Tab-separated table of C-alpha atoms in Angstrom:
chain	number	residue	atom	x	y	z
H	1	MET	CA	0.000	0.000	0.000
H	2	ASP	CA	1.259	3.429	-0.869
H	3	LYS	CA	0.081	5.495	2.074
H	4	GLN	CA	-1.243	4.322	5.378
H	5	ILE	CA	-2.559	5.868	8.558
H	6	LEU	CA	-0.478	4.320	11.331
H	7	ALA	CA	-2.059	6.064	14.284
H	8	VAL	CA	-4.665	8.658	15.211
H	9	ILE	CA	-4.141	11.017	18.154
H	10	THR	CA	-6.978	13.156	19.462
H	11	VAL	CA	-8.271	15.211	22.341
H	12	ASP	CA	-11.877	14.661	21.310
H	13	ARG	CA	-13.176	11.115	21.698
H	14	ASP	CA	-16.262	11.800	19.605
H	15	LYS	CA	-14.303	12.674	16.472
H	16	VAL	CA	-12.519	9.405	15.907
H	17	GLY	CA	-13.147	5.726	15.389
H	18	GLY	CA	-12.300	2.914	13.047
H	19	GLY	CA	-9.370	0.676	12.331
H	20	ALA	CA	-6.180	2.576	13.112
H	21	PRO	CA	-4.769	2.635	16.673
H	22	ILE	CA	-6.192	5.640	18.525
H	23	PHE	CA	-4.370	7.545	21.253
H	24	TYR	CA	-6.352	9.890	23.505
H	25	ALA	CA	-4.598	12.968	24.838
H	26	GLN	CA	-5.682	15.101	27.801
H	27	ASP	CA	-4.906	18.433	26.191
H	28	GLU	CA	-3.222	20.133	23.214
H	29	GLU	CA	0.221	19.822	24.790
H	30	GLU	CA	-0.006	16.089	25.264
H	31	LEU	CA	-1.482	15.798	21.786
H	32	LEU	CA	1.599	17.397	20.229
H	33	ASP	CA	4.020	15.427	22.404
H	34	THR	CA	2.405	12.139	21.485
H	35	ALA	CA	2.329	13.105	17.803
H	36	VAL	CA	6.074	13.863	17.822
H	37	LEU	CA	6.933	10.626	19.609
H	38	ILE	CA	4.810	8.373	17.458
H	39	SER	CA	5.871	9.985	14.197
H	40	ARG	CA	9.537	9.540	15.157
H	41	ILE	CA	8.988	5.924	16.175
H	42	PHE	CA	7.480	5.057	12.798
H	43	GLY	CA	9.609	7.420	10.733
H	44	ALA	CA	6.356	8.811	9.438
H	45	ALA	CA	4.838	12.258	9.021
H	46	ALA	CA	2.406	13.855	11.484
H	47	HIS	CA	-0.470	15.732	9.879
H	48	ASP	CA	-2.700	18.174	11.723
H	49	LEU	CA	-6.344	17.958	10.728
H	50	HIS	CA	-7.054	21.298	12.447
H	51	ASN	CA	-9.811	19.837	14.626
H	52	GLY	CA	-7.824	18.492	17.527
H	53	VAL	CA	-6.957	15.339	15.598
H	54	PHE	CA	-3.518	14.298	14.356
H	55	VAL	CA	-2.902	11.423	11.987
H	56	ILE	CA	0.455	9.718	11.579
H	57	VAL	CA	0.855	8.767	7.934
H	58	LYS	CA	3.542	6.663	6.307
H	59	HIS	CA	4.198	8.060	2.827
W	1	MET	CA	52.799	-3.279	-39.376
W	2	LYS	CA	51.974	-0.512	-41.790
W	3	TYR	CA	48.861	0.498	-39.862
W	4	LEU	CA	50.571	0.760	-36.485
W	5	ILE	CA	50.548	4.561	-36.310
W	6	THR	CA	46.895	4.754	-37.315
W	7	LEU	CA	45.880	2.108	-34.806
W	8	VAL	CA	47.771	3.641	-31.912
W	9	VAL	CA	46.690	7.221	-32.617
W	10	ALA	CA	43.035	6.365	-33.239
W	11	THR	CA	42.701	4.044	-30.258
W	12	SER	CA	44.252	6.629	-27.952
W	13	ALA	CA	41.972	9.280	-29.416
W	14	GLY	CA	38.890	7.169	-28.638
W	15	PHE	CA	40.180	6.459	-25.149
W	16	LEU	CA	40.977	10.107	-24.459
W	17	ALA	CA	37.605	11.193	-25.825
W	18	ARG	CA	35.939	8.837	-23.337
W	19	LEU	CA	38.137	10.221	-20.558
W	20	TYR	CA	37.202	13.775	-21.518
W	21	MET	CA	33.497	12.908	-21.424
W	22	LEU	CA	33.909	11.118	-18.093
W	23	ARG	CA	35.376	14.224	-16.510
W	24	ARG	CA	32.256	16.148	-17.307
W	25	ASP	CA	29.749	14.178	-15.304
W	26	TYR	CA	31.068	13.805	-11.775
W	27	ARG	CA	27.850	15.300	-10.475
W	28	GLN	CA	25.550	12.732	-12.048
W	29	TYR	CA	27.686	9.991	-10.735
W	30	PRO	CA	29.901	9.824	-7.709
W	31	SER	CA	33.445	9.542	-8.994
W	32	TYR	CA	34.574	6.238	-7.663
W	33	PRO	CA	37.724	4.655	-9.045
W	34	GLN	CA	36.075	1.381	-10.017
W	35	GLY	CA	33.432	3.140	-12.088
W	36	TRP	CA	36.146	5.078	-13.843
W	37	ALA	CA	38.128	1.929	-14.533
W	38	ILE	CA	35.070	0.248	-16.074
W	39	HIS	CA	34.179	3.142	-18.319
W	40	LEU	CA	37.730	3.915	-19.382
W	41	PHE	CA	38.265	0.311	-20.367
W	42	LEU	CA	35.024	0.282	-22.335
W	43	GLY	CA	36.192	3.507	-23.962
W	44	PHE	CA	39.429	1.789	-24.886
W	45	ILE	CA	37.537	-1.119	-26.445
W	46	GLY	CA	35.338	1.342	-28.326
W	47	GLY	CA	38.387	3.256	-29.489
W	48	SER	CA	40.117	0.155	-30.782
W	49	ILE	CA	36.971	-0.980	-32.611
W	50	GLY	CA	36.740	2.406	-34.329
W	51	ALA	CA	40.452	2.343	-35.111
W	52	VAL	CA	40.520	-1.163	-36.580
W	53	ILE	CA	37.554	-0.644	-38.907
W	54	VAL	CA	39.498	1.635	-41.272
W	55	PRO	CA	42.495	-0.690	-41.888
W	56	ALA	CA	40.062	-3.625	-42.186
W	57	ILE	CA	38.168	-1.822	-44.954
W	58	LEU	CA	41.392	-0.827	-46.697
W	59	GLU	CA	42.524	-4.425	-46.679
W	60	GLY	CA	39.164	-5.471	-48.074
W	61	ASP	CA	38.536	-7.706	-45.098
W	62	TYR	CA	34.783	-7.120	-44.923
W	63	SER	CA	34.064	-10.045	-42.625
W	64	ALA	CA	36.310	-8.362	-40.060
W	65	VAL	CA	34.325	-5.161	-40.505
W	66	SER	CA	31.053	-7.000	-39.878
W	67	PHE	CA	32.475	-8.591	-36.765
W	68	LEU	CA	33.659	-5.229	-35.483
W	69	LEU	CA	30.212	-3.729	-36.000
W	70	LEU	CA	28.751	-6.714	-34.186
W	71	ALA	CA	31.147	-6.066	-31.313
W	72	ALA	CA	30.064	-2.436	-31.210
W	73	SER	CA	26.474	-3.519	-30.661
W	74	GLN	CA	27.593	-5.100	-27.385
W	75	PHE	CA	27.747	-1.632	-25.897
W	76	ARG	CA	24.000	-1.840	-25.498
W	77	GLU	CA	24.807	-3.912	-22.445
W	78	VAL	CA	26.379	-0.834	-20.839
W	79	ARG	CA	22.963	0.701	-20.508
W	80	ASN	CA	21.616	-2.360	-18.706
W	81	VAL	CA	24.557	-2.435	-16.328
W	82	GLU	CA	24.198	1.245	-15.482
W	83	ARG	CA	20.475	0.869	-14.993
W	84	GLN	CA	20.949	-2.077	-12.651
W	85	THR	CA	23.692	-0.381	-10.648
W	86	LEU	CA	21.779	2.847	-10.172
W	87	GLY	CA	18.559	0.934	-9.522
W	88	ALA	CA	20.279	-1.096	-6.824
W	89	MET	CA	21.683	2.041	-5.227
W	90	GLU	CA	18.303	3.734	-5.258
W	91	ALA	CA	17.348	2.232	-1.904
W	92	THR	CA	20.307	3.962	-0.292
W	93	GLU	CA	19.425	7.418	-1.588
W	94	MET	CA	17.819	9.792	0.885
W	95	VAL	CA	16.015	11.473	-2.008
W	96	LYS	CA	15.331	9.037	-4.841
W	97	ARG	CA	16.659	9.629	-8.338
W	98	GLY	CA	13.573	8.136	-9.893
W	99	THR	CA	13.448	5.679	-12.784
W	100	ALA	CA	13.282	8.356	-15.482
W	101	TYR	CA	16.534	9.932	-14.300
W	102	ILE	CA	18.225	6.533	-14.084
W	103	GLU	CA	17.145	5.745	-17.647
W	104	GLY	CA	18.544	9.073	-18.777
W	105	ILE	CA	21.918	8.493	-17.128
W	106	ALA	CA	22.137	4.929	-18.456
W	107	ARG	CA	21.415	6.140	-21.972
W	108	VAL	CA	24.086	8.822	-21.736
W	109	PHE	CA	26.674	6.265	-20.651
W	110	GLU	CA	25.829	4.003	-23.566
W	111	ALA	CA	25.901	6.871	-26.044
W	112	ARG	CA	29.309	8.056	-24.878
W	113	ASN	CA	30.899	4.794	-25.935
W	114	TYR	CA	29.516	5.285	-29.428
W	115	LEU	CA	30.968	8.773	-29.428
W	116	ALA	CA	34.355	7.301	-28.540
W	117	ILE	CA	33.987	4.951	-31.526
W	118	TRP	CA	33.124	7.868	-33.834
W	119	VAL	CA	36.139	9.823	-32.681
W	120	ALA	CA	38.492	6.863	-33.168
W	121	LEU	CA	36.963	6.125	-36.568
W	122	SER	CA	37.407	9.685	-37.815
W	123	VAL	CA	40.977	9.849	-36.530
W	124	ALA	CA	41.839	6.548	-38.223
W	125	ALA	CA	40.234	7.662	-41.491
W	126	VAL	CA	42.130	10.977	-41.534
W	127	SER	CA	45.361	9.274	-40.589
W	128	GLU	CA	45.032	6.813	-43.472
W	129	LEU	CA	43.941	9.465	-45.988
W	130	LEU	CA	47.022	11.521	-45.172
W	131	ALA	CA	49.358	8.538	-45.029
W	132	SER	CA	51.717	10.194	-47.532
W	133	LEU	CA	52.425	13.097	-45.166
W	134	GLY	CA	54.568	11.034	-42.811
W	135	TYR	CA	54.399	12.076	-39.187
W	136	TRP	CA	52.392	15.216	-39.931
W	137	ARG	CA	49.357	12.989	-40.223
W	138	VAL	CA	49.615	12.227	-36.514
W	139	VAL	CA	49.321	15.920	-35.703
W	140	ILE	CA	46.486	16.562	-38.133
W	141	SER	CA	44.465	13.486	-37.173
W	142	THR	CA	44.884	14.323	-33.487
W	143	LEU	CA	43.487	17.785	-34.147
W	144	VAL	CA	40.588	16.287	-36.085
W	145	GLY	CA	39.914	13.899	-33.181
W	146	ALA	CA	39.923	16.726	-30.636
W	147	LEU	CA	37.595	18.799	-32.797
W	148	MET	CA	35.301	15.819	-33.323
W	149	ALA	CA	35.134	15.139	-29.580
W	150	LEU	CA	34.329	18.781	-28.822
W	151	VAL	CA	31.622	18.973	-31.475
W	152	LEU	CA	30.010	15.677	-30.487
W	153	VAL	CA	29.984	16.557	-26.798
W	154	GLN	CA	28.481	19.926	-27.654
W	155	LEU	CA	25.778	18.272	-29.754
W	156	MET	CA	24.999	15.817	-26.976
W	157	GLN	CA	24.619	18.591	-24.443
W	158	GLY	CA	21.025	18.581	-23.274
W	159	ASP	CA	19.018	21.522	-21.980
W	160	ARG	CA	18.926	22.601	-18.394
W	161	ILE	CA	15.916	23.860	-16.463
W	162	ASP	CA	17.292	27.360	-16.980
W	163	ASP	CA	16.832	26.966	-20.753
W	164	ILE	CA	13.141	26.137	-20.609
W	165	ALA	CA	11.867	27.974	-17.538
W	166	THR	CA	12.432	30.874	-15.180
W	167	VAL	CA	13.118	30.156	-11.535
W	168	GLU	CA	12.172	32.584	-8.770
W	169	LEU	CA	12.478	32.461	-5.029
W	170	VAL	CA	9.251	32.661	-3.038
W	171	GLU	CA	8.377	32.794	0.609
W	172	VAL	CA	7.158	29.783	2.563
W	173	LYS	CA	3.874	30.601	4.289
W	174	PHE	CA	1.765	28.575	6.669
W	175	ASP	CA	-1.985	28.481	7.038
W	176	GLY	CA	-2.397	26.453	10.188
W	177	ALA	CA	-0.508	23.275	9.387
W	178	LEU	CA	-0.575	23.790	5.621
W	179	ALA	CA	2.619	24.905	3.952
W	180	ILE	CA	1.755	27.226	1.085
W	181	ILE	CA	3.902	28.476	-1.763
W	182	GLY	CA	2.364	31.103	-3.980
W	183	GLU	CA	-1.239	29.872	-4.048
W	184	THR	CA	-0.452	26.182	-3.970
W	185	VAL	CA	-0.777	24.037	-0.864
W	186	MET	CA	2.331	21.889	-0.724
W	187	MET	CA	1.853	19.683	2.307
W	188	ASN	CA	0.432	19.361	5.791
W	189	VAL	CA	3.176	19.859	8.358
W	190	GLY	CA	1.574	18.767	11.600
W	191	LEU	CA	4.271	19.391	14.170
W	192	PRO	CA	4.972	22.973	15.323
W	193	GLN	CA	8.708	22.271	15.636
W	194	SER	CA	8.819	21.111	12.012
W	195	ARG	CA	6.950	24.232	10.928
W	196	GLN	CA	9.526	26.302	12.772
W	197	VAL	CA	12.339	24.528	10.911
W	198	TYR	CA	10.605	25.325	7.616
W	199	GLN	CA	10.177	28.971	8.580
W	200	GLU	CA	13.756	29.388	9.727
W	201	ARG	CA	15.637	27.300	7.189
W	202	GLY	CA	13.197	26.365	4.452
W	203	LEU	CA	13.525	27.594	0.885
W	204	ALA	CA	10.933	27.593	-1.846
W	205	ALA	CA	10.943	28.421	-5.522
W	206	ILE	CA	8.555	28.565	-8.443
W	207	ILE	CA	9.685	27.210	-11.798
W	208	SER	CA	7.595	28.872	-14.514
W	209	PRO	CA	7.775	27.238	-17.953
W	210	ASN	CA	8.644	29.485	-20.915
W	211	GLY	CA	6.032	28.019	-23.253
W	212	PRO	CA	3.657	25.132	-23.920
W	213	ASP	CA	6.511	22.771	-24.822
W	214	ALA	CA	8.324	23.534	-21.574
W	215	LYS	CA	5.062	23.199	-19.686
W	216	ALA	CA	4.497	19.695	-21.022
W	217	THR	CA	8.091	18.734	-20.277
W	218	LEU	CA	7.935	19.957	-16.693
W	219	ALA	CA	4.717	18.005	-16.141
W	220	ASN	CA	6.671	14.758	-16.301
W	221	LEU	CA	6.834	13.006	-12.925
W	222	GLY	CA	10.347	11.770	-13.623
W	223	GLN	CA	11.463	15.327	-14.302
W	224	MET	CA	9.928	16.479	-11.017
W	225	GLN	CA	11.693	13.732	-9.094
W	226	ALA	CA	14.957	14.527	-10.875
W	227	ILE	CA	14.685	18.143	-9.733
W	228	ALA	CA	14.143	17.033	-6.130
W	229	HIS	CA	17.070	14.612	-6.288
W	230	ASP	CA	19.527	16.843	-8.053
W	231	VAL	CA	18.863	19.926	-5.982
W	232	SER	CA	19.258	17.975	-2.778
W	233	SER	CA	22.426	16.287	-3.999
W	234	MET	CA	23.891	19.676	-4.951
W	235	ILE	CA	23.070	21.713	-1.860
W	236	GLY	CA	22.259	18.997	0.688
W	237	VAL	CA	19.118	18.269	2.682
W	238	PHE	CA	18.342	18.942	6.309
W	239	MET	CA	16.852	15.617	7.262
W	240	ASP	CA	17.502	12.282	8.820
W	241	VAL	CA	16.195	8.906	7.760
W	242	GLY	CA	12.513	8.705	8.581
W	243	GLU	CA	11.920	12.450	8.853
W	244	GLN	CA	9.347	12.417	6.138
W	245	GLU	CA	8.187	15.974	6.555
W	246	PHE	CA	11.564	17.286	5.370
W	247	ILE	CA	11.697	15.337	2.125
W	248	PRO	CA	12.017	17.879	-0.715
W	249	MET	CA	8.690	18.437	-2.435
W	250	VAL	CA	7.976	19.259	-6.035
W	251	ARG	CA	4.343	19.988	-6.816
W	252	ARG	CA	2.658	21.190	-9.966
W	253	ASN	CA	0.228	24.043	-10.188
W	254	PRO	CA	-2.370	22.691	-12.635
W	255	SER	CA	-3.646	26.089	-13.774
W	256	THR	CA	-0.278	27.590	-14.732
W	257	GLY	CA	1.787	24.447	-15.274
W	258	SER	CA	4.532	25.832	-13.043
W	259	LEU	CA	6.412	23.667	-10.573
W	260	HIS	CA	6.730	24.574	-6.916
W	261	VAL	CA	9.760	23.361	-5.020
W	262	LEU	CA	9.888	23.289	-1.241
W	263	MET	CA	12.812	21.968	0.758
W	264	VAL	CA	14.993	22.479	3.796
W	265	PRO	CA	18.608	22.623	2.588
W	266	SER	CA	21.471	21.853	4.936
W	267	GLU	CA	22.738	25.414	4.472
W	268	ARG	CA	20.264	28.168	3.798
W	269	ASP	CA	21.801	29.859	0.776
W	270	GLU	CA	19.202	31.338	-1.575
W	271	GLU	CA	21.505	31.866	-4.547
W	272	ALA	CA	22.915	28.355	-4.322
W	273	PHE	CA	19.371	26.989	-4.164
W	274	LEU	CA	18.271	28.857	-7.288
W	275	THR	CA	21.456	27.952	-9.150
W	276	ALA	CA	20.992	24.307	-8.250
W	277	ILE	CA	17.463	24.278	-9.674
W	278	ARG	CA	18.564	26.083	-12.843
W	279	ARG	CA	21.314	23.568	-13.465
W	280	VAL	CA	19.136	20.455	-13.223
W	281	PRO	CA	19.252	18.698	-16.605
W	282	VAL	CA	16.073	18.343	-18.631
W	283	LEU	CA	15.616	14.597	-18.966
W	284	GLU	CA	15.668	13.319	-22.511
W	285	GLY	CA	12.723	11.048	-21.735
W	286	ALA	CA	10.679	13.924	-20.323
W	287	ILE	CA	10.899	16.225	-23.327
W	288	ARG	CA	7.543	16.804	-24.991
W	289	LYS	CA	6.850	19.019	-27.954
W	290	PRO	CA	3.068	19.430	-28.235
W	291	LEU	CA	3.554	22.498	-30.456
W	292	THR	CA	4.767	20.272	-33.288
W	293	SER	CA	1.333	18.662	-33.500
W	294	VAL	CA	-1.732	20.147	-35.153
W	295	ALA	CA	-3.887	19.752	-32.047
W	296	GLY	CA	-1.157	21.236	-29.871
W	297	LYS	CA	-0.988	24.337	-32.062
W	298	MET	CA	-4.755	24.739	-31.886
W	299	VAL	CA	-4.667	24.723	-28.087
W	300	ASP	CA	-1.904	27.292	-27.931
């Protein structure tokens, strides 16, 4: 597969669901921290969906 | 050995022509001694084939001529070897060359052996035509060989981006997480620290094609990848393995046909960045000329 969502990180439980692993963050700060860590672990890019949700995508 | 002088002079001319052409492409290819040895030896073989053809014809030994031409066709294999080598090295490149660029390089390497044969052939022919002049023929045929090599190399010189487009520096802007160049959204940079790197060290440029032909050429994906690869190999990239957000980006603006380049170089030097883009070769396989067709002219 060409591109794949490896993880979803969010502060809003109502906005997410589905197949990819989901990480819940308490606040914006934790959201960013988790996004950095997970994107570095996978060597993937973190994308901000502008609604309190980050997706980690392998390109 | 009445053909000794001709053979020696022509073979050396072919060999030296190959050496001269090899010196010109260190950027496309890292200059490693083994690669040089391979190509110089092939140049030597090419040179001797070109050199031997003339005496063989003069002696009326046409079966030898056919065999020599058959041997020359073996140089096709050079292209395969180059393709395989570069293809195998592709996995180790931080920014990929892309298959179109690899094809282009492989083709150039094959063609250069034929040029060496042409040079040797012309030197041998001149040397034999002027056989009555004694040692003066060595001087004259050497000059002819040098001229031939210069002309052929000049003819083989392809265009550069500078010849088909204008390159301008533009500012990198962010709308939330979206990196924007001109009007075009390039990518979504999620992490604030990465956005900061782009704002502090990032460089962006717009490559505007000079006409419909250039527009069609720049639309080639292989050409876009070649720009990303070449620019980053010339001025370096600020990234580590796995830092996907710093991979150089080349995107096309569909309405204008211009290309937008965004990258974080290892040193932020605007002039070097623009020069690097201008000097990227236009790939032979990417060149399109829609204006030569009836429909293309109607659209223009």
